CSV table of C-alpha atoms and ligand atoms in Angstrom, one decimal:
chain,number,residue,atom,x,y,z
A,1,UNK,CA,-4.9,-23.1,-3.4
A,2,UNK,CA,-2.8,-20.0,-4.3
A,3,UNK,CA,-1.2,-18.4,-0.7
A,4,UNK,CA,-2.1,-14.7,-1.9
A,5,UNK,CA,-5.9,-15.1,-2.2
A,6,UNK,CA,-8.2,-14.7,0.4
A,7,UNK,CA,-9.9,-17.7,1.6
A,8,UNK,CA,-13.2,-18.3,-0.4
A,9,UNK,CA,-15.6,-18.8,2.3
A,10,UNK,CA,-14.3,-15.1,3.9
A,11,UNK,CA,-18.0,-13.5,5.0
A,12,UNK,CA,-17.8,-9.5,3.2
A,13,UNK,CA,-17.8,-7.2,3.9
A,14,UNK,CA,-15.2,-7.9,6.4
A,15,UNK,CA,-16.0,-6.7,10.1
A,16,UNK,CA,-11.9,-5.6,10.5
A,17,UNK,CA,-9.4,-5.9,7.7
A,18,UNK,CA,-6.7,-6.1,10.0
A,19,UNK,CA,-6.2,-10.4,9.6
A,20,UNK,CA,-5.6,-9.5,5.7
A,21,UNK,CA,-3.1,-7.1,5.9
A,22,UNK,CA,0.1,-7.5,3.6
A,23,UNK,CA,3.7,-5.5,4.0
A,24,UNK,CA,4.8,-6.9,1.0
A,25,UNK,CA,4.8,-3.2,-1.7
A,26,UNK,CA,8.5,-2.3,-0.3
A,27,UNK,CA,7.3,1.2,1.0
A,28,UNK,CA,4.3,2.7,2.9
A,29,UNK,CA,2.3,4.4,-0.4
A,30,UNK,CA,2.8,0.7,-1.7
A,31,UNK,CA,1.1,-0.8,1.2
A,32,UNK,CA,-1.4,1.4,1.5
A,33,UNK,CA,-2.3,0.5,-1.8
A,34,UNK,CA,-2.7,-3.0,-1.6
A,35,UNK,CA,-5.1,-2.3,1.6
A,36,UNK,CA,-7.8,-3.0,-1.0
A,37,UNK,CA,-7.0,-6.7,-1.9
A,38,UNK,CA,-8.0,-8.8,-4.2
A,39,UNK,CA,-8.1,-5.9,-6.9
A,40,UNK,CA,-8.1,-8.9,-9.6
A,41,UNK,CA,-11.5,-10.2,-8.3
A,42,UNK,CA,-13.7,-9.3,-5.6
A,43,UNK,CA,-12.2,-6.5,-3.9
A,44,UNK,CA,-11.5,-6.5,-0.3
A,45,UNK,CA,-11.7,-4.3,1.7
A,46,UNK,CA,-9.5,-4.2,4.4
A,47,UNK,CA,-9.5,-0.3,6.0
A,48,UNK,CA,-12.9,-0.9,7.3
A,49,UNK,CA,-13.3,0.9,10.4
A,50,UNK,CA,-11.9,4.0,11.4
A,51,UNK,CA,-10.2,1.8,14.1
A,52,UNK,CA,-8.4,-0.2,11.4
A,53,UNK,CA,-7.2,2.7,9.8
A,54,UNK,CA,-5.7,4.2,13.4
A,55,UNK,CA,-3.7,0.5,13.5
A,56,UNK,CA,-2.9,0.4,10.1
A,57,UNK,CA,-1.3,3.6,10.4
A,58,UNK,CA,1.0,3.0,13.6
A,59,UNK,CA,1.9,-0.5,12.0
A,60,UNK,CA,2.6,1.0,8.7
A,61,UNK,CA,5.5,3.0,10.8
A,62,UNK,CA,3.8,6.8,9.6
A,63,UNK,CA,1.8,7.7,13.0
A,64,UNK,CA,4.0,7.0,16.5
A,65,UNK,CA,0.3,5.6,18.7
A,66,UNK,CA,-3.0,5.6,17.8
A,67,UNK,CA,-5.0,8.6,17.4
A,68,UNK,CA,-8.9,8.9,16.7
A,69,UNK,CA,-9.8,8.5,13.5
A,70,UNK,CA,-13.2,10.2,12.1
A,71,UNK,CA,-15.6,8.5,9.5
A,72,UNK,CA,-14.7,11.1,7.3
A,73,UNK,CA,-10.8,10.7,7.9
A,74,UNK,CA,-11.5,6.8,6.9
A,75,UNK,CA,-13.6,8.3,3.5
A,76,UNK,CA,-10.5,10.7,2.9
A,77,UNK,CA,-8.0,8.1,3.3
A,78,UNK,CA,-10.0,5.8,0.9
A,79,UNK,CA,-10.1,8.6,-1.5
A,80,UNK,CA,-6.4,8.9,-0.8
A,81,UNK,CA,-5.6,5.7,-1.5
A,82,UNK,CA,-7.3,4.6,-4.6
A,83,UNK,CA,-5.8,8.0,-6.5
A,84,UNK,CA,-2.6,6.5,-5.8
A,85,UNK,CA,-3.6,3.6,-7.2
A,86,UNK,CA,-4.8,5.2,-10.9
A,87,UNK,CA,-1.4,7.1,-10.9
A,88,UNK,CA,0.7,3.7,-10.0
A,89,UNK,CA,-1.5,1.9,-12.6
A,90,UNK,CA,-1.2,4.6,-15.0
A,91,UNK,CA,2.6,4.3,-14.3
A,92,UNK,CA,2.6,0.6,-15.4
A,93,UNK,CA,0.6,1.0,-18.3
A,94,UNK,CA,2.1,4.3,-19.9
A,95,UNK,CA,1.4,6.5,-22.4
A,96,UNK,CA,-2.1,7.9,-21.4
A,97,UNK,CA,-1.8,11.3,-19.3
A,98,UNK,CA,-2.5,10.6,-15.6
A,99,UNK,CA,-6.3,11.7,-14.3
A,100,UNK,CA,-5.6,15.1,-13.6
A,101,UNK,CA,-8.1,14.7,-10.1
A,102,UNK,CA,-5.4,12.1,-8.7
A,103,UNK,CA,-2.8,14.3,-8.8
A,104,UNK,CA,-4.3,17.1,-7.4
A,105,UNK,CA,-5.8,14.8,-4.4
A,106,UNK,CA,-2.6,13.6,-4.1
A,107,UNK,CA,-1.6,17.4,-3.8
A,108,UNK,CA,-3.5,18.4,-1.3
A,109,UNK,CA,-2.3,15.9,1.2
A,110,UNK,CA,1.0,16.9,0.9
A,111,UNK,CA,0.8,20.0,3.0
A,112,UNK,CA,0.4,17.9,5.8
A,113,UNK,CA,4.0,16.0,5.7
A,114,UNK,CA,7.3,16.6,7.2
A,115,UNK,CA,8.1,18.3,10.2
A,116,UNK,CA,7.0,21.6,11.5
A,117,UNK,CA,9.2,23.5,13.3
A,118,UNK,CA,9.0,24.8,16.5
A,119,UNK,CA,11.0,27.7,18.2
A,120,UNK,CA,10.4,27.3,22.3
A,121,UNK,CA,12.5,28.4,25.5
A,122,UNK,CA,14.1,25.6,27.2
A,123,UNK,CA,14.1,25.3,31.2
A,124,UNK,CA,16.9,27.8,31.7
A,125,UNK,CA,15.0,30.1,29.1
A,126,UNK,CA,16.9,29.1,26.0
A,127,UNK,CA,15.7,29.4,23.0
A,128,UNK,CA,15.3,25.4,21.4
A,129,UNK,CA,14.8,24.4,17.8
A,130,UNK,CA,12.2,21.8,17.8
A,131,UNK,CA,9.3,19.7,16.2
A,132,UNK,CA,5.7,20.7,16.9
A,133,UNK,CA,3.5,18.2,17.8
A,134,UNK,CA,0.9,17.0,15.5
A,135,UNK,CA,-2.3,18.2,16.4
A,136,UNK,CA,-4.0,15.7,14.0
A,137,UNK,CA,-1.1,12.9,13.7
A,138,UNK,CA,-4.1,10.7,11.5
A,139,UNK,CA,-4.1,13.6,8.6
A,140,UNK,CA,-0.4,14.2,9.5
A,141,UNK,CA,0.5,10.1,8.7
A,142,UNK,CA,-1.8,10.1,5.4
A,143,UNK,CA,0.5,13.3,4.4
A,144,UNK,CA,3.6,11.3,4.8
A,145,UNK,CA,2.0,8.7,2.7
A,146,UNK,CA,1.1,10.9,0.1
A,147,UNK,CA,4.4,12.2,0.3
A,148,UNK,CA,5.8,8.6,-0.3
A,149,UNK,CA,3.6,8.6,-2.7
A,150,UNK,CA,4.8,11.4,-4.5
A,151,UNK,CA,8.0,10.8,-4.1
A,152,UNK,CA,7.6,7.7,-6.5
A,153,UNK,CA,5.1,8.6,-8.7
A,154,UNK,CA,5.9,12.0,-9.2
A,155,UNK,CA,10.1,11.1,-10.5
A,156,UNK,CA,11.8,8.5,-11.9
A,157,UNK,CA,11.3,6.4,-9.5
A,158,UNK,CA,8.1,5.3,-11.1
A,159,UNK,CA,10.0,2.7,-13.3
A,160,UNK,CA,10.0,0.5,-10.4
A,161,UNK,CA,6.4,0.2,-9.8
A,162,UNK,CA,4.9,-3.1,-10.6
A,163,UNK,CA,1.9,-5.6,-9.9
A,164,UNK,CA,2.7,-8.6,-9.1
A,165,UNK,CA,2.6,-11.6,-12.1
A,166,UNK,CA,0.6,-14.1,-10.7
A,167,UNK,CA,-2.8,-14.1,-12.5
A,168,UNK,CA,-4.5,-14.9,-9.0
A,169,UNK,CA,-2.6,-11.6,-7.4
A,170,UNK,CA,-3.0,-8.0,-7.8
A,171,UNK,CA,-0.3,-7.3,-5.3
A,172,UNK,CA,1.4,-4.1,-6.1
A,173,UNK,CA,5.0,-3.5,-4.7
A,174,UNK,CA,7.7,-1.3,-5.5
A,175,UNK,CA,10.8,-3.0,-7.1
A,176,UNK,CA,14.2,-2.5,-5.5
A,177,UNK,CA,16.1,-5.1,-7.0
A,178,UNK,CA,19.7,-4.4,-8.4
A,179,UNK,CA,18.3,-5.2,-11.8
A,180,UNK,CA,14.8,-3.8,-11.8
A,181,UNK,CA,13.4,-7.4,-12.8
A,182,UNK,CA,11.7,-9.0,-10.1
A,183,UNK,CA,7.9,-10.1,-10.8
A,184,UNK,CA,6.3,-11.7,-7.8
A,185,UNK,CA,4.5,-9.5,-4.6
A,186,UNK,CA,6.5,-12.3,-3.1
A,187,UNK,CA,9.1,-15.0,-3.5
A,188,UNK,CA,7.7,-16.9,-0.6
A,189,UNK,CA,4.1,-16.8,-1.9
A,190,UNK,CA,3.7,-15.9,-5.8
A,191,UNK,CA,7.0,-16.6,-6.8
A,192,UNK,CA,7.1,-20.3,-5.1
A,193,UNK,CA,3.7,-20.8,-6.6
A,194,UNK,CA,4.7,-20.1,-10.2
A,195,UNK,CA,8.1,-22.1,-9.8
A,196,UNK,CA,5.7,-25.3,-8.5
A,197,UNK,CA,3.3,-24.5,-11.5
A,198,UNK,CA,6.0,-24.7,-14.0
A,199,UNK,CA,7.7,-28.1,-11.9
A,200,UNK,CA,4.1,-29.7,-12.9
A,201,UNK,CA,3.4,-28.5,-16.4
A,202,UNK,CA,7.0,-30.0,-17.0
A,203,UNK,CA,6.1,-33.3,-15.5
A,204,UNK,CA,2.9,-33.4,-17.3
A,205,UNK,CA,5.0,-32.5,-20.4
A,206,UNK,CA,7.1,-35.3,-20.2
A,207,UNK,CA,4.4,-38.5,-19.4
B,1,ZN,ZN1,1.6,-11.8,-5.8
C-alpha cells in the first residue's frame, strides 16, 4: 500500500479534512493546492467546512488565529484554489495559453495582500508608521496565497513547478533543489516507494 493514498475504506465526503492534510508543495499556493487530494483518482476533499479552512489557514502560517470563515469565503477559496491549479498544470504542460478566467481570479485576490499602512499618534502624541489591522484576516490570508501564487506562476519561477512521479500521487510541490531535478512529493513517502519498487522488479529480474 502506497503511503500517499488515502486509505480505501475513507467514508466521503469527509466530515473534516484536517487528518489528510499534507505540507509537502515547498510553499503555501503549493499546499493549498494539494488541499484537494487524490487529484489522480477520486478527489478528496479536504477544505470541507468553513472551520477547516480557518485551521488550514493559521497552520498554513498566512492568517496569525483563527477568524470566522463564511460559507461563501469557503466557496471563494475553492474557487481560488483550483484556478491555481489550471495555471500550475498549464505550467507543466506548456504550450497552450493559460484560461484567461484563472488569471483574472487569481487577480482579484491580490488586492487583498501585503501590508496596509497605518499612520497613528503614539501615547506621547507622535506620529507612528504602522500596519492596520485586518479587518477580514480570512480574505486577507487567501490574498497572500494568491500572491504566492502569483509570485510563481506569474515569473520564471514557474520552471519549478511539478507533480509528483508516482503514478498513485498527484502531489504537486514546488522544486527548490540546486539542480531543478527532484521528482517525488516526498523522499520519505514516493520517493522510498519507487526505490523499493525498482529493489523488487530487479529481484524478480534476476530469478
Ligand atoms: Zn507523491
Amino acid at each position: 500500500m502506497h503511503d500517499r493514498d488515502l486509505p480505501e475504506e475513507l467514508a466521503l465526503p469527509l466530515a473534516t479534512g484536517e487528518p489528510w492534510w499534507y505540507w509537502s508543495g515547498g510553499r503555501p499556493a503549493v499546499d493549498f493546492v494539494n488541499t484537494h487530494r487524490e487529484r489522480w483518482r477520486r478527489g478528496v476533499e479536504t477544505l470541507v467546512t468553513p472551520e477547516d479552512l480557518a485551521t488550514w489557514l493559521v497552520r498554513a502560517g498566512v492568517m496569525e488565529a483563527s477568524a470566522p470563515v463564511t460559507q461563501k469565503v469557503l466557496a471563494q477559496a475553492i474557487d481560488l484554489r483550483e484556478a491555481i491549479d489550471a495555471l500550475l498544470v498549464g505550467a507543466i504542460e506548456g504550450g497552450a495559453a493559460a484560461p484567461t478566467e484563472a488569471i483574472t481570479l487569481i487577480d482579484d485576490w491580490l488586492v487583498f495582500a501585503g501590508v496596509r499602512p497605518q499612520l497613528v499618534a503614539d501615547p506621547g502624541g507622535v506620529p507612528l508608521l504602522t500596519e492596520r489591522a485586518a479587518s477580514d484576516s480570512p480574505r486577507r490570508a487567501l490574498g497572500t496565497i494568491a500572491l504566492d501564487a502569483a509570485t510563481m506562476l506569474g515569473t520564471d519561477q514557474r520552471s519549478r513547478i511539478r507533480i509528483c512521479a508516482s503514478e498513485t500521487c498527484s502531489g504537486r510541490f514546488f522544486d527548490r533543489s540546486p539542480a531543478g531535478r527532484r521528482r517525488w512529493c516526498s523522499m520519505r513517502t514516493c520517493g522510498n516507494e519507487a526505490k523499493a519498487r525498482r529493489h523488487r522488479q530487479r529481484q524478480r529480474q534476476s530469478v
